[in-house]
One Martini backbone bead per residue (centre of mass of N, CA, C, O) as a GRO file, in nm:
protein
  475
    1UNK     BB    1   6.420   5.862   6.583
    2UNK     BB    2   6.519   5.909   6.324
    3UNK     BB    3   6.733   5.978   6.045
    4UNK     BB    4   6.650   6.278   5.994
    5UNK     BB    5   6.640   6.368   6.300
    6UNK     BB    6   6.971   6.298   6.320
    7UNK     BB    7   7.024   6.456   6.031
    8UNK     BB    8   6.937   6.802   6.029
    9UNK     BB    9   7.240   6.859   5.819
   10UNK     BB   10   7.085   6.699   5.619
   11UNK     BB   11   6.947   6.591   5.243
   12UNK     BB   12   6.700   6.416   5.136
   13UNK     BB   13   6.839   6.218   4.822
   14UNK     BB   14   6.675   6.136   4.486
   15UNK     BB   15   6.932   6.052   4.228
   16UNK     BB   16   7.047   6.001   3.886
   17UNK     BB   17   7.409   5.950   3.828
   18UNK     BB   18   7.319   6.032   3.506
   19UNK     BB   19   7.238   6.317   3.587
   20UNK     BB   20   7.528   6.421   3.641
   21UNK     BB   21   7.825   6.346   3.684
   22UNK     BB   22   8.072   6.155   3.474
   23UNK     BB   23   8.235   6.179   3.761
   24UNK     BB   24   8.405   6.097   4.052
   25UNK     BB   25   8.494   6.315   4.263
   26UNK     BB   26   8.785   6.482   4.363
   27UNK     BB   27   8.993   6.549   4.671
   28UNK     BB   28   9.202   6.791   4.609
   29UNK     BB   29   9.406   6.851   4.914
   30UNK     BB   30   9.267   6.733   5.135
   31UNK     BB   31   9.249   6.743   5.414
   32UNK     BB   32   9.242   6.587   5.740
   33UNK     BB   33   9.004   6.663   5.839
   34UNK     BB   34   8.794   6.582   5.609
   35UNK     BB   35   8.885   6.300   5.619
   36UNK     BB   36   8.775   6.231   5.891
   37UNK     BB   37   8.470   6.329   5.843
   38UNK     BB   38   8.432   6.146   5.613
   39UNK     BB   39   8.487   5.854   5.794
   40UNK     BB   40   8.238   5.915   6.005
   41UNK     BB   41   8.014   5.942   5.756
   42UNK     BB   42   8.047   5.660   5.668
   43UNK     BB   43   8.045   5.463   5.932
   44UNK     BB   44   7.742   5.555   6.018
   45UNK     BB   45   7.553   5.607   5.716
   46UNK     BB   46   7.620   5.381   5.572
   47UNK     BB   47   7.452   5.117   5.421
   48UNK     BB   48   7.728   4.906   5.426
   49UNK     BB   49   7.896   4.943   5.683
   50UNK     BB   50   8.209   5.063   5.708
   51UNK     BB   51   8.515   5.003   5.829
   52UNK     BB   52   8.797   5.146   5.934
   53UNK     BB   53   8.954   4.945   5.821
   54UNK     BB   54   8.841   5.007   5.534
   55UNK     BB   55   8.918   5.307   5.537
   56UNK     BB   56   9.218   5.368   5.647
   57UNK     BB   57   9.447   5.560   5.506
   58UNK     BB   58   9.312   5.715   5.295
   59UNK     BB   59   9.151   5.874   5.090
   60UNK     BB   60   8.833   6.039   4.986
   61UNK     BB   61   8.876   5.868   4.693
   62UNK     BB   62   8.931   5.601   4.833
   63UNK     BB   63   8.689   5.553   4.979
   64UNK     BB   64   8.456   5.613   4.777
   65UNK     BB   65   8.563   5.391   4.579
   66UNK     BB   66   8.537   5.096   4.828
   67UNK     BB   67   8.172   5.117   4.787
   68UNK     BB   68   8.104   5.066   4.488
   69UNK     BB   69   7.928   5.370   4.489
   70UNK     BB   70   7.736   5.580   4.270
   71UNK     BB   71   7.609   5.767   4.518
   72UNK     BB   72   7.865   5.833   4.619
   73UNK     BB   73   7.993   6.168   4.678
   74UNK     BB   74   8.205   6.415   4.665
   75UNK     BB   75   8.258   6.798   4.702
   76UNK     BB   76   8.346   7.060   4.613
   77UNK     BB   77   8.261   7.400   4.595
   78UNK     BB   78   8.207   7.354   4.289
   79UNK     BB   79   8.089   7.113   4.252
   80UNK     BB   80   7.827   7.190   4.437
   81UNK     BB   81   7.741   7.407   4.281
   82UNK     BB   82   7.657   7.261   4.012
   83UNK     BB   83   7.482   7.049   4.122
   84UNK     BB   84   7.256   7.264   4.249
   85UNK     BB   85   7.170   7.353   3.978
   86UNK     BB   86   7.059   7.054   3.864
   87UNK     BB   87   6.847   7.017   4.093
   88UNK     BB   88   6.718   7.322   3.990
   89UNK     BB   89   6.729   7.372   3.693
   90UNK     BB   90   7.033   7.511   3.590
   91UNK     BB   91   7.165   7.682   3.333
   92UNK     BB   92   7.403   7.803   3.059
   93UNK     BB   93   7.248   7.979   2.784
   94UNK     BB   94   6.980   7.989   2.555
   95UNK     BB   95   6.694   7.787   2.556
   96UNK     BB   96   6.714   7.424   2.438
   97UNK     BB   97   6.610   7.214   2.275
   98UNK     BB   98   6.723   6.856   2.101
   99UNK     BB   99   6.742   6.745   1.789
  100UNK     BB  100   6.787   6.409   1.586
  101UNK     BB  101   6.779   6.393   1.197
  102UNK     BB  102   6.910   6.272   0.944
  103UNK     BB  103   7.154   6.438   1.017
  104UNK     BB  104   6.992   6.668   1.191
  105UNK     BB  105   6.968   6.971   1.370
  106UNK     BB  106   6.727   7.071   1.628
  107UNK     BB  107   6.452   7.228   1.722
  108UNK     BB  108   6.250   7.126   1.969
  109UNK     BB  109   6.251   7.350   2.229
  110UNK     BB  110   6.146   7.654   2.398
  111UNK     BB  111   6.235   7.797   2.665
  112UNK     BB  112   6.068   8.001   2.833
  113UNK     BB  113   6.243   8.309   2.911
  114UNK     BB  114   6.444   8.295   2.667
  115UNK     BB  115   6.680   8.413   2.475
  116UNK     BB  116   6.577   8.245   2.224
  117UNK     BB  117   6.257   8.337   2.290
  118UNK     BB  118   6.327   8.625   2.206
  119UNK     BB  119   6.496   8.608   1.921
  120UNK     BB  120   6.298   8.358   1.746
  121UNK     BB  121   6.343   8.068   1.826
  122UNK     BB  122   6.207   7.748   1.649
  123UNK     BB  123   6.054   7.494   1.615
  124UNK     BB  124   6.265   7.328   1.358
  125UNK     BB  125   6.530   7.431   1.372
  126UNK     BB  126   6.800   7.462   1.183
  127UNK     BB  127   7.132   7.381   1.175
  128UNK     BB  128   7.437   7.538   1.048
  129UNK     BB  129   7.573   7.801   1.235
  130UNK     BB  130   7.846   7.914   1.495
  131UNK     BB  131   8.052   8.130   1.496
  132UNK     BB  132   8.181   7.967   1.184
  133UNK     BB  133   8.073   7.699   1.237
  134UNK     BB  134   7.988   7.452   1.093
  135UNK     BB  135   7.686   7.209   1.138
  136UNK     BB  136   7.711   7.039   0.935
  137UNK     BB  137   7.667   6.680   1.020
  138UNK     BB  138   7.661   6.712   1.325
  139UNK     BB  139   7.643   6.616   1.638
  140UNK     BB  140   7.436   6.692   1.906
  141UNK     BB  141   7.694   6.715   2.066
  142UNK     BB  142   7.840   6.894   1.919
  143UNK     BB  143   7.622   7.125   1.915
  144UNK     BB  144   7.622   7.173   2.208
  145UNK     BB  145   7.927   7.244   2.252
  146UNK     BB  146   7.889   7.506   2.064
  147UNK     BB  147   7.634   7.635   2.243
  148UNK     BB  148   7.847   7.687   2.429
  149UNK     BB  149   7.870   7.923   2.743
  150UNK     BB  150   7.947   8.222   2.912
  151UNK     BB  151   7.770   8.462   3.125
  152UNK     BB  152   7.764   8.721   2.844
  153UNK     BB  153   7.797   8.599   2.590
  154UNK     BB  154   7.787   8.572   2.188
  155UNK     BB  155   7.576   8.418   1.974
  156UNK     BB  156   7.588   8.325   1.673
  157UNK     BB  157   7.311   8.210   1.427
  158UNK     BB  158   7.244   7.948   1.161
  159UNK     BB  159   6.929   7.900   1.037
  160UNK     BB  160   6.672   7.666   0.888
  161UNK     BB  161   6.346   7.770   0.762
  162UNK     BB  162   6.198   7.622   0.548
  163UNK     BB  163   6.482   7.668   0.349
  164UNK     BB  164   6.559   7.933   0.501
  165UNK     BB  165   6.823   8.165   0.618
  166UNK     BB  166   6.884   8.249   0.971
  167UNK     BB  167   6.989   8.503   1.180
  168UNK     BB  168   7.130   8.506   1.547
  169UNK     BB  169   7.176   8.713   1.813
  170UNK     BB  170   7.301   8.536   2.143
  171UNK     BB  171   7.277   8.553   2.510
  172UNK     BB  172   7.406   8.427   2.749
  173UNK     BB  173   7.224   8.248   3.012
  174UNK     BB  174   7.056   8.186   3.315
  175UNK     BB  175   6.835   7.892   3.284
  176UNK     BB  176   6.531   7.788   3.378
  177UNK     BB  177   6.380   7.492   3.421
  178UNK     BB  178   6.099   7.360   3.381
  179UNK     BB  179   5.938   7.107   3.568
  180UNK     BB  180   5.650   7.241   3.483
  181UNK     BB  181   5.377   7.089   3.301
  182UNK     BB  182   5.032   7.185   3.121
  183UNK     BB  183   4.736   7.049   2.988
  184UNK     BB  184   4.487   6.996   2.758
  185UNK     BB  185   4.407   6.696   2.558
  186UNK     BB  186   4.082   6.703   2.689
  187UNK     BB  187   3.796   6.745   2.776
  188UNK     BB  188   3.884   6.674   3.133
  189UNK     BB  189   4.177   6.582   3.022
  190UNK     BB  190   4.493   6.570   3.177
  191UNK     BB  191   4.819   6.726   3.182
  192UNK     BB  192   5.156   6.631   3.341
  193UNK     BB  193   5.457   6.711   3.384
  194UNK     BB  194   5.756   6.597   3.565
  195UNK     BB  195   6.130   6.657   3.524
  196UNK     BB  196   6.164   6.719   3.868
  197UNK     BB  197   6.267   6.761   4.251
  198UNK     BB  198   6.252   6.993   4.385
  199UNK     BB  199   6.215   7.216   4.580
  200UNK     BB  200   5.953   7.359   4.411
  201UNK     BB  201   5.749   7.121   4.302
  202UNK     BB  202   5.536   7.097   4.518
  203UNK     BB  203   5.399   7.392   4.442
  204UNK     BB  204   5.365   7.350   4.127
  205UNK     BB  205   5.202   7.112   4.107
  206UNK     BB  206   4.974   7.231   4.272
  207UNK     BB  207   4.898   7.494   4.058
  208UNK     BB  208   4.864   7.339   3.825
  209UNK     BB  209   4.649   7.130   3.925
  210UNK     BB  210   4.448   7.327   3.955
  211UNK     BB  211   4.408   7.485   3.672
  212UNK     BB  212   4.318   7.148   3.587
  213UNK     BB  213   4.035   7.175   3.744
  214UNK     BB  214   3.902   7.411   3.663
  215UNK     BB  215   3.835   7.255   3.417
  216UNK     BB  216   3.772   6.993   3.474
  217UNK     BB  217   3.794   6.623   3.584
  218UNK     BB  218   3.896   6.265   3.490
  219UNK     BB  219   4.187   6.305   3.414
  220UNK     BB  220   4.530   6.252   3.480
  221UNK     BB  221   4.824   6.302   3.318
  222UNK     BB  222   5.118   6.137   3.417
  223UNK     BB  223   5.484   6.283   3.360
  224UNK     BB  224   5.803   6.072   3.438
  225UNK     BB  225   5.954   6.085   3.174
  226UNK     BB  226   6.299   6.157   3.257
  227UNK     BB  227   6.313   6.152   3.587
  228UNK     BB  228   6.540   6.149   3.794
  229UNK     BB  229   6.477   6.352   4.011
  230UNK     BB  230   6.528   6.419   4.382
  231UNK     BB  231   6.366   6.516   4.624
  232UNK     BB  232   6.184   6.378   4.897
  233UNK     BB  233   6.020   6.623   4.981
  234UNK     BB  234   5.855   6.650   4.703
  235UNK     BB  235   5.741   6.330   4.696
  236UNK     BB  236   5.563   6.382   4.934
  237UNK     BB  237   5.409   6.589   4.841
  238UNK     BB  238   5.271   6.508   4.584
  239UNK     BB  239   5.137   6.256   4.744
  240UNK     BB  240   4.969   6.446   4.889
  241UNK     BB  241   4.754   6.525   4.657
  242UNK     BB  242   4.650   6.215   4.670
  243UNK     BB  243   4.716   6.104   4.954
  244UNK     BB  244   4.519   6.116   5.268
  245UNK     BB  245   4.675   5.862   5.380
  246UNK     BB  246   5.008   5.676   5.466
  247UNK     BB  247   5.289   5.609   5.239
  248UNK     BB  248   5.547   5.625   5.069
  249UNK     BB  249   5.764   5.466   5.228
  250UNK     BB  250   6.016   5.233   5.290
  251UNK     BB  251   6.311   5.290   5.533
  252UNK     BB  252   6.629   5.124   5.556
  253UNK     BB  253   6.912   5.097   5.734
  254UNK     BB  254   7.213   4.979   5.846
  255UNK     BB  255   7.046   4.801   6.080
  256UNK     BB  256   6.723   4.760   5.991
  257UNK     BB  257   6.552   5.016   6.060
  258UNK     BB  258   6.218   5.103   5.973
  259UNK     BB  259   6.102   5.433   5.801
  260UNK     BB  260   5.837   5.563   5.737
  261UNK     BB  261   5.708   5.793   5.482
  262UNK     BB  262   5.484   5.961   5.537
  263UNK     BB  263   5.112   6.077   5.455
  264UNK     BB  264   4.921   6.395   5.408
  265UNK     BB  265   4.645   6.453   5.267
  266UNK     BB  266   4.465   6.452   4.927
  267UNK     BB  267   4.214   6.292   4.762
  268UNK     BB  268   4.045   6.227   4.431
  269UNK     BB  269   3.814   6.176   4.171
  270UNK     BB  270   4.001   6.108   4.000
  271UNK     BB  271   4.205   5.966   3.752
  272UNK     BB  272   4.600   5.794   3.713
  273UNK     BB  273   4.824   5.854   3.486
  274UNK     BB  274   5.142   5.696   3.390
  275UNK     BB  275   5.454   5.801   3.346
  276UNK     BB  276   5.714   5.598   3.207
  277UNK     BB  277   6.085   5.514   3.229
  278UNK     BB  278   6.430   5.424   3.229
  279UNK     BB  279   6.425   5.758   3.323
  280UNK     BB  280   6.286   5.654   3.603
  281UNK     BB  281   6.382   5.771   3.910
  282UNK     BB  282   6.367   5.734   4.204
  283UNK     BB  283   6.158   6.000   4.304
  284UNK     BB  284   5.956   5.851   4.098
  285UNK     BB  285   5.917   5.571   4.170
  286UNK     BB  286   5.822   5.642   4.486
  287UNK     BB  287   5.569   5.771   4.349
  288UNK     BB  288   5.470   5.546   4.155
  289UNK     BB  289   5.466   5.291   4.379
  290UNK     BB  290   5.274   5.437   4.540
  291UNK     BB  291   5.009   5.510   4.380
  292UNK     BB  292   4.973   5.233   4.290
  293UNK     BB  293   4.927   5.076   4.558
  294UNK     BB  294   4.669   5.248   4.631
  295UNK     BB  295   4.500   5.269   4.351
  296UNK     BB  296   4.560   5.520   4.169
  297UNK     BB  297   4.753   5.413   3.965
  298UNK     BB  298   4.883   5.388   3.653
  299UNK     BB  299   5.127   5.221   3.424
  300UNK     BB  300   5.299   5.381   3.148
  301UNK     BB  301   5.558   5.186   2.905
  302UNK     BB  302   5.853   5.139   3.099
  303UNK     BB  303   6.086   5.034   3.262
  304UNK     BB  304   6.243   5.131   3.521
  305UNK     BB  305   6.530   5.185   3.641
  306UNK     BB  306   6.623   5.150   3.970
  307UNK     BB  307   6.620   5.322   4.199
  308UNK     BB  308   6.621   5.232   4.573
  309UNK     BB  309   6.791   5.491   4.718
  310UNK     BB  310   6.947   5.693   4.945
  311UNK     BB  311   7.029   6.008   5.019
  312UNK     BB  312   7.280   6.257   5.179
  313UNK     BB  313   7.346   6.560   5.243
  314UNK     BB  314   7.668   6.700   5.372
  315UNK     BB  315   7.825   6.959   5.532
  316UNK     BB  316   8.142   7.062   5.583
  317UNK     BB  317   8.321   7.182   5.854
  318UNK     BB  318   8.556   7.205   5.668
  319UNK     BB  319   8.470   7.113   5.378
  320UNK     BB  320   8.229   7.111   5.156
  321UNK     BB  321   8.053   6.770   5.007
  322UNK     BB  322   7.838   6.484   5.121
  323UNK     BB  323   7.728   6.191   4.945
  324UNK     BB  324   7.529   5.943   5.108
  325UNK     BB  325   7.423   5.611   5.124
  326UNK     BB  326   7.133   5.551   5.406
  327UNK     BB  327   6.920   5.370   5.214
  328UNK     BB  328   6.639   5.175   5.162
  329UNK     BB  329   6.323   5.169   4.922
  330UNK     BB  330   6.003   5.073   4.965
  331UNK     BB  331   5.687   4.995   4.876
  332UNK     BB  332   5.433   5.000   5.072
  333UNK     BB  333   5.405   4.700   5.015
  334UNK     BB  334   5.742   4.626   4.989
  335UNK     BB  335   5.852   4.688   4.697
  336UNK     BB  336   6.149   4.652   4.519
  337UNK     BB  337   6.353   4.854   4.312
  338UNK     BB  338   6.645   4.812   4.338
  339UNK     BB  339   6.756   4.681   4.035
  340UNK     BB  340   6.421   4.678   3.915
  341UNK     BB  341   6.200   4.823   3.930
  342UNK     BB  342   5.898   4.918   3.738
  343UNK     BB  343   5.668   4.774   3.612
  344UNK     BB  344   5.393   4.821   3.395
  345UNK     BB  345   5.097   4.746   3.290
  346UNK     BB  346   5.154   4.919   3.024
  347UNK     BB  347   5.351   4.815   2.777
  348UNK     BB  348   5.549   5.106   2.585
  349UNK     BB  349   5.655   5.193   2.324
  350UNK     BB  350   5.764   5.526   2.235
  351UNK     BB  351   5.645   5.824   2.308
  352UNK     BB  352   5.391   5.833   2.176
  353UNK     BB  353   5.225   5.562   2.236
  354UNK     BB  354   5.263   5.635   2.543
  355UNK     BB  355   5.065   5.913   2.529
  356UNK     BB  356   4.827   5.775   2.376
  357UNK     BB  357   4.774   5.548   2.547
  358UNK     BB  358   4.727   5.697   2.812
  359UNK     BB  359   4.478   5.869   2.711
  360UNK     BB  360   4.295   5.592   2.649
  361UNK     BB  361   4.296   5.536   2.937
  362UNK     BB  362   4.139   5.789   3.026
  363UNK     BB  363   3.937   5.844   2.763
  364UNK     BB  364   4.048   5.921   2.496
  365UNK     BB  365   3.945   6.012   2.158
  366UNK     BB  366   4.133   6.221   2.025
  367UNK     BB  367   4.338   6.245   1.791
  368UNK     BB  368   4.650   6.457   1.751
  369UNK     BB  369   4.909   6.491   1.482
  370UNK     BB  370   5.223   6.671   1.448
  371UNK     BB  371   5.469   6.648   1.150
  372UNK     BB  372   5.853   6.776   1.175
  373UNK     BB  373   6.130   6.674   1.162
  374UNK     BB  374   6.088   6.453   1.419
  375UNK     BB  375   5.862   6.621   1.518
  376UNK     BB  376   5.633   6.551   1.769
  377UNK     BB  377   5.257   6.663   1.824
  378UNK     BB  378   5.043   6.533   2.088
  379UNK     BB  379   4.796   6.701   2.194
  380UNK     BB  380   5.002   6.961   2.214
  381UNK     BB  381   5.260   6.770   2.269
  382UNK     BB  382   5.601   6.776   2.229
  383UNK     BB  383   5.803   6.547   2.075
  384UNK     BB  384   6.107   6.343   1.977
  385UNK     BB  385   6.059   6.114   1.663
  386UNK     BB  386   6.258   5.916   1.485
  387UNK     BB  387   6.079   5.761   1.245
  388UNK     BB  388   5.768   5.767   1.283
  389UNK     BB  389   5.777   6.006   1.072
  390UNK     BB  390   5.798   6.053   0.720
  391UNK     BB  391   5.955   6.206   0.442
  392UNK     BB  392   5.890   6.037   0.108
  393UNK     BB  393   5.916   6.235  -0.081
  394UNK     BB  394   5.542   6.280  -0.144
  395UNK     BB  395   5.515   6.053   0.127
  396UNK     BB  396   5.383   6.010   0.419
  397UNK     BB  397   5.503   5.800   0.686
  398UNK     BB  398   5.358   5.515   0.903
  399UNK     BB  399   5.444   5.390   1.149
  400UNK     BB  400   5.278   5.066   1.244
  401UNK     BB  401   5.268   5.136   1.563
  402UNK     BB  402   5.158   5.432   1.541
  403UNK     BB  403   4.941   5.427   1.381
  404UNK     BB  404   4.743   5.229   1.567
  405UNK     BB  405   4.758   5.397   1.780
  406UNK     BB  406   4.603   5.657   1.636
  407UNK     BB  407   4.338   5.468   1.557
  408UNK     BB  408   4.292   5.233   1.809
  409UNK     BB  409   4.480   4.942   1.696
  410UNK     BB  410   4.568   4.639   1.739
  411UNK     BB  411   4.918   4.511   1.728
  412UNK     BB  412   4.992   4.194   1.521
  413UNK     BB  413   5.258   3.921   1.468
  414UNK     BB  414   5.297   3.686   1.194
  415UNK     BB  415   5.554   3.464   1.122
  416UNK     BB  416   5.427   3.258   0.953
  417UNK     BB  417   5.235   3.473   0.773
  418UNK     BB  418   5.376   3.788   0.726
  419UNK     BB  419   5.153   3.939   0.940
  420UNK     BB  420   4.961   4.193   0.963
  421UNK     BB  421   4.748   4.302   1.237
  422UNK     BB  422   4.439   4.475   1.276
  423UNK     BB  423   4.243   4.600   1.570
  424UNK     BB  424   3.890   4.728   1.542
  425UNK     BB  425   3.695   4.667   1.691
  426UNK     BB  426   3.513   4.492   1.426
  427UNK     BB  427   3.799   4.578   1.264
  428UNK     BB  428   3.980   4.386   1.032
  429UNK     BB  429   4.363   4.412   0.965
  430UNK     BB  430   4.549   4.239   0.659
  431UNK     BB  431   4.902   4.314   0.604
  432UNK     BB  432   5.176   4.194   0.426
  433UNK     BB  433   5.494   4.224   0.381
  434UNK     BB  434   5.424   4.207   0.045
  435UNK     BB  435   5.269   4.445   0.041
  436UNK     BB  436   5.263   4.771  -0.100
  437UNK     BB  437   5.144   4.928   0.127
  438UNK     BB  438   5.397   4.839   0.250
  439UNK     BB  439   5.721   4.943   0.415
  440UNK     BB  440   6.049   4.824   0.437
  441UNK     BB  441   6.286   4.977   0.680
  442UNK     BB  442   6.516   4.882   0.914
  443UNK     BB  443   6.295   4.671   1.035
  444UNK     BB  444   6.055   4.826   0.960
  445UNK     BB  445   5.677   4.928   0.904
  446UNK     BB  446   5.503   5.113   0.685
  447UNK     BB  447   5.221   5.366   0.607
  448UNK     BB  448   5.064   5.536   0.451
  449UNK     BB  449   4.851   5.807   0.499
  450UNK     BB  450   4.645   5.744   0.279
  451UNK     BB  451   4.585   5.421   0.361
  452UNK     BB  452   4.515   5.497   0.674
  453UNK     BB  453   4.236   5.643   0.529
  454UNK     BB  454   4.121   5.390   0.390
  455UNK     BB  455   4.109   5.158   0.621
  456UNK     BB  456   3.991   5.415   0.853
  457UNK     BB  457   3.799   5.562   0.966
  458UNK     BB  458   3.834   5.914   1.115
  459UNK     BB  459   4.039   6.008   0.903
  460UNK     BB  460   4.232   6.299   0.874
  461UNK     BB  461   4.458   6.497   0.647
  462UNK     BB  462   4.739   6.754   0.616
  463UNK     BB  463   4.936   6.953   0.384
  464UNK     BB  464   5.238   7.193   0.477
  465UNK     BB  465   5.486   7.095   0.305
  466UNK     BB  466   5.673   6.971   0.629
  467UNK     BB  467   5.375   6.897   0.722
  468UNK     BB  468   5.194   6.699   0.922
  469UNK     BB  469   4.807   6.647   0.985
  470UNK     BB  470   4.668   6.423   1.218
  471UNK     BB  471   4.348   6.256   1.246
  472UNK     BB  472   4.164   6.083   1.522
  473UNK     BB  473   3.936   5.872   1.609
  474UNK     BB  474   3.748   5.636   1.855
  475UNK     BB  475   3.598   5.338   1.777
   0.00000   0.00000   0.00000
């Protein structure tokens, strides 16, 4: 029996601490039997085997401060609510994503059925003042304390849309965050987004991916850059949807031996681009290093988070909440994950970057992007990336990285000759530092948007306002 069959009051959870509470909860006040129980489950199941000696006369937080595990930690039962809010994507407010572009807070985007989205916040409405306190010049942070509050409270708002200053009146409430979503990105190619593993994930996964299998794939871009993990039996099931029969991974604890966690589900006749970035963790990682080692999926991005230990949330008979970490997980192949995370095949910064690399390696032939005010739509999908197009007086500038990227030309840097080169299908475009169609500022390198449709066939662009809308063909 392994160690979950052993553990069947345990729940086990791949989360990074990161995404989690900002401080090891402490238990103040707790009883001696509580401490005792936490002694004997951290001595029993933790990774690191701490010996009786090592715990005894203790308080639960200076045991749990002596493993030096930033992923072991008690709750009380107050502490305990709030994290399992956290892990099911639920929490108390309007229901919007924050953008933050040259000193100005926006809004990102509306969570579908939240009071935001009842009361008519659009994504790129420009936050100006909440309750009487002036909002502007505030940081994305300060922003956000301020449009705290409990659930049945009643927050002012007025926001600056397109110049236009409008108020509302917003109630908050409990809101959940959906943590799938799909669309196609065009005929054949899919998009599927998953920013948590949760109790109902793999139920959600598998429904959305049914929607966009009926409309016929041929490739499907899995995004998991910013997921911090979540249950291990979701990445189970999530990898059941791809792999016909496998491991998900080797787990091994604190004896050395190696639990194997099956997997059985059915294959794809699609292929499978997969989206990580550094904050692509634990559960993440789990189904990552799964897909690619069965030679399922490519990895699009940048190197991940790293973390590759499992904890175990245990209830205490005593009361509370304990999670301790009793495992590391290697990928079916053997490799080795924690401190270490995964390279992609295919490494890109940048947000949109990363979404059009993968796209154009599923097969995606046009790309389509809107940008306003730091917020980029890139074939129907919205994400924030300042600096990447700007309004400079009547140009729309286009980083000369994300340009490349939009019209499918490879771009290297000569620092001998001090030149851009654009290698396009047959066709070589080299603009020096100091030509005049270059503009450089901070660091980076942009080119007008006219200059960019001049360069290369296929582009094409129209301007409304703060609005700027681009298209490009595939080479």
């Amino acid at each position: 029996m392994n160690l979950y069959g052993k553990m069947k009051h345990a729940i086990a959870l791949l989360l990074a601490v990161a995404l989690l509470l900002t401080s090891i909860p402490t238990a103040l006040g707790a009883s001696l039997e509580q401490e005792e129980e936490v002694r004997g489950l951290l001595e029993q199941y933790h990774l690191s085997k701490p010996s009786n000696t090592d715990l005894a006369d203790k308080p639960i937080e200076e045991m749990v401060e002596s493993l030096h595990d930033p992923y072991t930690q008690y709750y009380d039962d107050q502490q305990w609510k709030t994290l399992n809010a956290e892990l099911e994507q639920t929490f108390v407010g309007i229901g919007i994503y924050l953008a933050e572009n040259k000193g100005k807070v926006y809004v990102e985007d509306v969570i579908a059925d939240s009071p935001a989205m009842s009361a008519g916040l659009l994504a790129g409405d420009e936050f100006v003042a909440a309750d009487g306190v002036d909002l502007t010049g505030k940081t994305m942070a300060e922003v956000q304390q301020t449009l705290r509050g409990e659930e049945g409270t009643v927050v002012s708002l007025t926001v600056s849309r397109q110049g236009k200053a409008m108020k509302f009146r917003i109630t908050r409430k409990s809101v959940h965050i959906p943590v799938v979503t799909s669309r196609l990105l065009e005929k054949g190619i899919g998009y599927l987004a998953l920013s948590a593993f949760t109790s109902e994930s793999g139920k959600e996964v598998k429904s959305e991916l049914e929607k966009l299998e009926k409309s016929g794939l041929d490739a499907l871009v899995l995004d998991l850059r910013n997921n911090g993990g979540g249950y291990v039996n979701a990445a189970q099931e999530i990898a059941g949807l791809f792999i016909e029969k496998g491991v998900l991974a080797h787990l091994r604890d604190n004896t050395g031996a190696d639990s194997p966690l099956d997997v059985k589900g059915t294959s794809k006749p699609y292929s499978v681009v997969l989206l990580v970035n550094g904050n692509s963790a634990s559960a993440s990682e789990l189904l990552s290093g799964a897909l690619r080692d069965y030679g399922i999926a490519t990895l699009v991005g940048t190197r991940t988070f790293g973390k590759g230990v499992v904890q175990s949330l245990h209830p205490l008979q005593s009361g509370g909440m304990l999670k301790l970490t009793v495992q590391e997980y290697y990928t079916p192949l053997g490799k080795k994950v924690d401190k270490t995370g995964l390279i992609p095949e295919l490494v890109l910064n940048g947000a949109a970057e990363q979404l059009i690399g993968a796209y154009r390696l599923a097969g995606g032939g046009q790309v389509s992007v809107t940008a306003r005010e730091g917020i980029l739509t890139v074939n129907g999908v919205r994400m924030a990336q300042s600096g990447a197009i700007v309004k400079d007086k009547q140009a729309w500038q286009i980083n000369i990285k994300l340009a490349a990227s939009i019209v499918g030309a490879k771009l290297t840097y000569d620092a001998k000759s001090r030149a851009y080169k654009l290698d396009r299908a047959k066709q070589t475009v080299t603009i020096k530092t100091n030509d005049p169609r270059l503009t450089l500022k901070d660091g980076s390198a942009s080119l007008d948007v006219k200059t960019l449709k001049k360069l290369f066939s296929g582009v094409t662009y129209s301007v409304s306002g703060d609005t700027l809308k681009l298209s490009a063909k595939s080479p």
